[in-house]
Structure formats: structure tokens, C-alpha cells
mmCIF file of N, CA and C in Angstrom:
data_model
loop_
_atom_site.group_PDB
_atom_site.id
_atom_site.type_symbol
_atom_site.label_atom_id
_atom_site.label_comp_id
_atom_site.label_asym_id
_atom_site.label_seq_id
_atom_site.Cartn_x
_atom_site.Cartn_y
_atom_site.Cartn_z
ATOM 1 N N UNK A 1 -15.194 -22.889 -0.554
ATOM 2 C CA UNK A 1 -13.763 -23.148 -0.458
ATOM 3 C C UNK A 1 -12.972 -22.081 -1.216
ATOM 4 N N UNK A 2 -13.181 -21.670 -2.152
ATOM 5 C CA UNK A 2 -12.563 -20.716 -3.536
ATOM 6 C C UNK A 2 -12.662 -19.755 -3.173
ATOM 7 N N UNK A 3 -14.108 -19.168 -2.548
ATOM 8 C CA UNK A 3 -14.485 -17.911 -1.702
ATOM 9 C C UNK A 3 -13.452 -17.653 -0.636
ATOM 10 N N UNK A 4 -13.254 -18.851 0.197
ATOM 11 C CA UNK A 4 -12.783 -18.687 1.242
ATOM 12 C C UNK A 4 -11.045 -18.304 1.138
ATOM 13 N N UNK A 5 -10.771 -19.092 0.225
ATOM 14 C CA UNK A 5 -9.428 -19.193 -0.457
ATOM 15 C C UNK A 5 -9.183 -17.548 -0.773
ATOM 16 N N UNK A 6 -9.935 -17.030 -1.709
ATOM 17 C CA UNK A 6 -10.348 -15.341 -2.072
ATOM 18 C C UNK A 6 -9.841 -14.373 -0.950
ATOM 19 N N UNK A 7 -10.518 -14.542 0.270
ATOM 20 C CA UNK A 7 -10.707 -13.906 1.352
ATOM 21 C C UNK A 7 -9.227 -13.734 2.047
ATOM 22 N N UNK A 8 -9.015 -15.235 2.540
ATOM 23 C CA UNK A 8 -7.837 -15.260 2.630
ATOM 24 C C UNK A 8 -6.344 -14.601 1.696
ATOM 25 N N UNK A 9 -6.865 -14.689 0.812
ATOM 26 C CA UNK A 9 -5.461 -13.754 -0.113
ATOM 27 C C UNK A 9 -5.822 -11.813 -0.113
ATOM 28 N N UNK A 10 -7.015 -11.541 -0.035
ATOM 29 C CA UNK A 10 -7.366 -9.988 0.501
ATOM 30 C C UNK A 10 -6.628 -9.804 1.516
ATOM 31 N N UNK A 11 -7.056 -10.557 2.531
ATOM 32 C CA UNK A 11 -6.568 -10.127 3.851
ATOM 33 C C UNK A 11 -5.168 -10.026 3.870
ATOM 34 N N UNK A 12 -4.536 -11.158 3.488
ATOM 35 C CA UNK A 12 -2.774 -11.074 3.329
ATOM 36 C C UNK A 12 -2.521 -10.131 2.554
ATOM 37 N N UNK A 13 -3.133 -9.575 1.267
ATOM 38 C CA UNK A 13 -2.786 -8.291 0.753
ATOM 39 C C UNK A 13 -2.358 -7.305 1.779
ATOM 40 N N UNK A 14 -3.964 -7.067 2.351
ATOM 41 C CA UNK A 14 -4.390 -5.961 2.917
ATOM 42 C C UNK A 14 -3.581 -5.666 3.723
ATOM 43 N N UNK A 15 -2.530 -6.708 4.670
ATOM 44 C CA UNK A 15 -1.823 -6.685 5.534
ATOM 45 C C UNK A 15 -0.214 -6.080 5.250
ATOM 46 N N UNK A 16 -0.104 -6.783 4.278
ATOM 47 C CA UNK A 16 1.403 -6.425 3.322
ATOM 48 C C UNK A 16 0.971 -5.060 3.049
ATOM 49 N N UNK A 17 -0.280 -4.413 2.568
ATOM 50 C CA UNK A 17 -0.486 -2.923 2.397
ATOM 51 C C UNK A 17 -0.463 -2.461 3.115
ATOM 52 N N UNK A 18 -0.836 -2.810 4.398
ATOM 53 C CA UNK A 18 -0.565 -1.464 5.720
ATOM 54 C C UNK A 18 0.791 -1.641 6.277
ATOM 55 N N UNK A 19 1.517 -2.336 6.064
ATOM 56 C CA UNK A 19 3.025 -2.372 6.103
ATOM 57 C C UNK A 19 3.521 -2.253 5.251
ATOM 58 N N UNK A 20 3.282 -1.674 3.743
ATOM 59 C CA UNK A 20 3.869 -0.957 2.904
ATOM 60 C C UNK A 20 3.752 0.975 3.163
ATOM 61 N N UNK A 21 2.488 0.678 3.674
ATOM 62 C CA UNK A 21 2.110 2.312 3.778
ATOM 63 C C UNK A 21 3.046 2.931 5.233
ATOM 64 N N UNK A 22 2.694 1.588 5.804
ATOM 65 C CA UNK A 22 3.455 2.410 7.520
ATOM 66 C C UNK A 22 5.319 2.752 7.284
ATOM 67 N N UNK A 23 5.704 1.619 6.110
ATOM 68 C CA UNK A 23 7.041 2.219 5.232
ATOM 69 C C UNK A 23 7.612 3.599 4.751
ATOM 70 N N UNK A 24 6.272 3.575 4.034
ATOM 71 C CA UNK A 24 6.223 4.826 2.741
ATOM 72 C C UNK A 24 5.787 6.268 3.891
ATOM 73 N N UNK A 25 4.960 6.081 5.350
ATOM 74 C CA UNK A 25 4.722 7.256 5.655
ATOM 75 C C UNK A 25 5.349 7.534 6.864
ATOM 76 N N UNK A 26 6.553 6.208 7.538
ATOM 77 C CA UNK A 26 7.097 6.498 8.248
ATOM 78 C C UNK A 26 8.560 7.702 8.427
ATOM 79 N N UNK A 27 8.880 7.554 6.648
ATOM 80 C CA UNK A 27 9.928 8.148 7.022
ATOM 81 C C UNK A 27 9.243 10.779 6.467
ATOM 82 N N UNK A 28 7.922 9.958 6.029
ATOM 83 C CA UNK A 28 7.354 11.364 5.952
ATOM 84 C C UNK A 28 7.097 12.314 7.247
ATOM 85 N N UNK A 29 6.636 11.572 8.025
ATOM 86 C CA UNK A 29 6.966 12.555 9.731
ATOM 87 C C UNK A 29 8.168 12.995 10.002
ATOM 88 N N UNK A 30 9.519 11.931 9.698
ATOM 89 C CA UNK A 30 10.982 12.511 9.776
ATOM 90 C C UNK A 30 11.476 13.519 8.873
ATOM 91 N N UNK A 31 10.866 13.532 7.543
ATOM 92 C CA UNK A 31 11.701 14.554 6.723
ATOM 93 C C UNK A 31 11.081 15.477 5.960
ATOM 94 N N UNK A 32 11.586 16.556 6.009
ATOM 95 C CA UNK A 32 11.345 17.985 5.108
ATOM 96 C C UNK A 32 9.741 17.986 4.380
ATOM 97 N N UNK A 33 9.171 18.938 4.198
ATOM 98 C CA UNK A 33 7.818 18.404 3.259
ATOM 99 C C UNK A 33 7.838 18.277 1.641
ATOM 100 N N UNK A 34 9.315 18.571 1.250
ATOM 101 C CA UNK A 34 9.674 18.428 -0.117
ATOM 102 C C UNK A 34 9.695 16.939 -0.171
ATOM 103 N N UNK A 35 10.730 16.563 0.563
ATOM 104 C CA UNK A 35 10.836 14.752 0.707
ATOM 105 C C UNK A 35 9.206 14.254 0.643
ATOM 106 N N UNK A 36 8.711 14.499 1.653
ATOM 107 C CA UNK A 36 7.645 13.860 1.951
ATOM 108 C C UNK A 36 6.914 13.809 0.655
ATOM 109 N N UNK A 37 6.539 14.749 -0.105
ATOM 110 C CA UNK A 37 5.633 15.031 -1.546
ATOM 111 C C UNK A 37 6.102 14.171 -2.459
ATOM 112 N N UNK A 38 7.526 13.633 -2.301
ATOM 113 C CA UNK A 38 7.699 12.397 -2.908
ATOM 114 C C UNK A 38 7.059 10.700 -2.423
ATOM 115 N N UNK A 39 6.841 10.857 -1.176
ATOM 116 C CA UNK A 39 7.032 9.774 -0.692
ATOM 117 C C UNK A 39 5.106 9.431 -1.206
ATOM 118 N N UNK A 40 4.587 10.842 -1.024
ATOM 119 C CA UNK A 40 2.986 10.639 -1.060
ATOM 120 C C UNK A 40 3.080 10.206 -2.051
ATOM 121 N N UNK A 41 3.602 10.685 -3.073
ATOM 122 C CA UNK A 41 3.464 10.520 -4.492
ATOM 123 C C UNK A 41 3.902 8.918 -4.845
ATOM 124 N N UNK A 42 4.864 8.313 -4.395
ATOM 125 C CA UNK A 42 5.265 7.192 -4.454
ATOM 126 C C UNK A 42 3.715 6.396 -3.888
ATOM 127 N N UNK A 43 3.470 6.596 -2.671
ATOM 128 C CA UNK A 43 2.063 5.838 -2.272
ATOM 129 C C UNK A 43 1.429 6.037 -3.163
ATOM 130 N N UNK A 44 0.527 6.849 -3.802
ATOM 131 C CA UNK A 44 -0.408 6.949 -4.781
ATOM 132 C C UNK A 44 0.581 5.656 -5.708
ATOM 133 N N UNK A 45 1.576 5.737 -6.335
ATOM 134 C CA UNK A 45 1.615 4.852 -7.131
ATOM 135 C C UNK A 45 1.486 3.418 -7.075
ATOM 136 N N UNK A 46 1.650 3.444 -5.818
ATOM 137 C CA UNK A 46 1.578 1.774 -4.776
ATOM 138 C C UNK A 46 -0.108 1.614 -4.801
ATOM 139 N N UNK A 47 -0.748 2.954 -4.266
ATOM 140 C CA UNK A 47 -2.619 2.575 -4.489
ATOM 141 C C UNK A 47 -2.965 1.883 -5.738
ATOM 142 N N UNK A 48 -2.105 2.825 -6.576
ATOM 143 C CA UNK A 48 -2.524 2.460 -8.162
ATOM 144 C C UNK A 48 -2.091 0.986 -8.515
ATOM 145 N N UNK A 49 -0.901 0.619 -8.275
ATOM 146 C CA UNK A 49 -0.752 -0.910 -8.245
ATOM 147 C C UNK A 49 -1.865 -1.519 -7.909
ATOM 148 N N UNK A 50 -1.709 -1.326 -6.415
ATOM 149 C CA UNK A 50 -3.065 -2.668 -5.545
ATOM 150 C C UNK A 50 -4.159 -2.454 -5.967
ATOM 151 N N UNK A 51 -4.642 -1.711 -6.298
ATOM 152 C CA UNK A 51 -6.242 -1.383 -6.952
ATOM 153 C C UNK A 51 -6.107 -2.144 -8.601
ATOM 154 N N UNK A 52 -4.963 -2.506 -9.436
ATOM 155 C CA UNK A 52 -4.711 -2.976 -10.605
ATOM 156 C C UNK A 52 -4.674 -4.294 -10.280
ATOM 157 N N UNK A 53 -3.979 -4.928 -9.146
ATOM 158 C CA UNK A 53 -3.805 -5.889 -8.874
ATOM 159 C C UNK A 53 -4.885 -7.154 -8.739
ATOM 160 N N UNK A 54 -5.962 -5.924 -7.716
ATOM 161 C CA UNK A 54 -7.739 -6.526 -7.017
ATOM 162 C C UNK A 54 -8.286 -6.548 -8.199
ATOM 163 N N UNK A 55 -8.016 -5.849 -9.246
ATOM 164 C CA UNK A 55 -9.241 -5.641 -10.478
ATOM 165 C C UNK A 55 -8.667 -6.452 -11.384
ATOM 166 N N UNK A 56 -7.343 -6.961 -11.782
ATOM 167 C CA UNK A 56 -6.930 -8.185 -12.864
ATOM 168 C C UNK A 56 -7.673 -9.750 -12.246
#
């Protein structure tokens, strides 16, 4: 049940993460590659969250 419970909250992560990323890299195809080096950089900090998040 707890396992299952587990699983279920990954997946809803995982989901909210690829619709954070499709956010963060949608507007990098539209703009300049200066912009964009921000936006990567912003993702890395979002990885660094969710990877803090799975490991607390």
C-alpha cells in the first residue's frame, strides 16, 4: 500500500517535471542563445531541487 502510495507520488512528480521542463525549454527555441543560457541554467537549478526533493 505505502509502496504503492510512493509510486504514485514519483509519477505525479515526474509529470509536473516534464511540464516544468517543456516551460523552461519552450521559450529557449524562441530566443537568442544568451537568453537561452539562462533558461538552461535555471533548469539545472530546478534538477537540483527535484533530485533534493527524491533524496529528503
Amino acid at each position: 500500500m505505502l509502496v504503492g502510495y510512493v509510486m504514485m507520488l514519483k509519477q505525479g512528480a515526474s509529470l509536473v517535471f516534464t511540464k516544468y521542463v517543456q516551460i523552461l525549454t519552450y521559450p529557449v527555441a524562441r530566443l537568442p542563445a544568451q537568453v537561452s543560457l539562462t533558461n538552461i541554467f535555471n533548469l539545472r537549478q530546478g534538477l537540483r531541487f527535484f533530485s533534493y526533493l527524491f533524496n529528503s
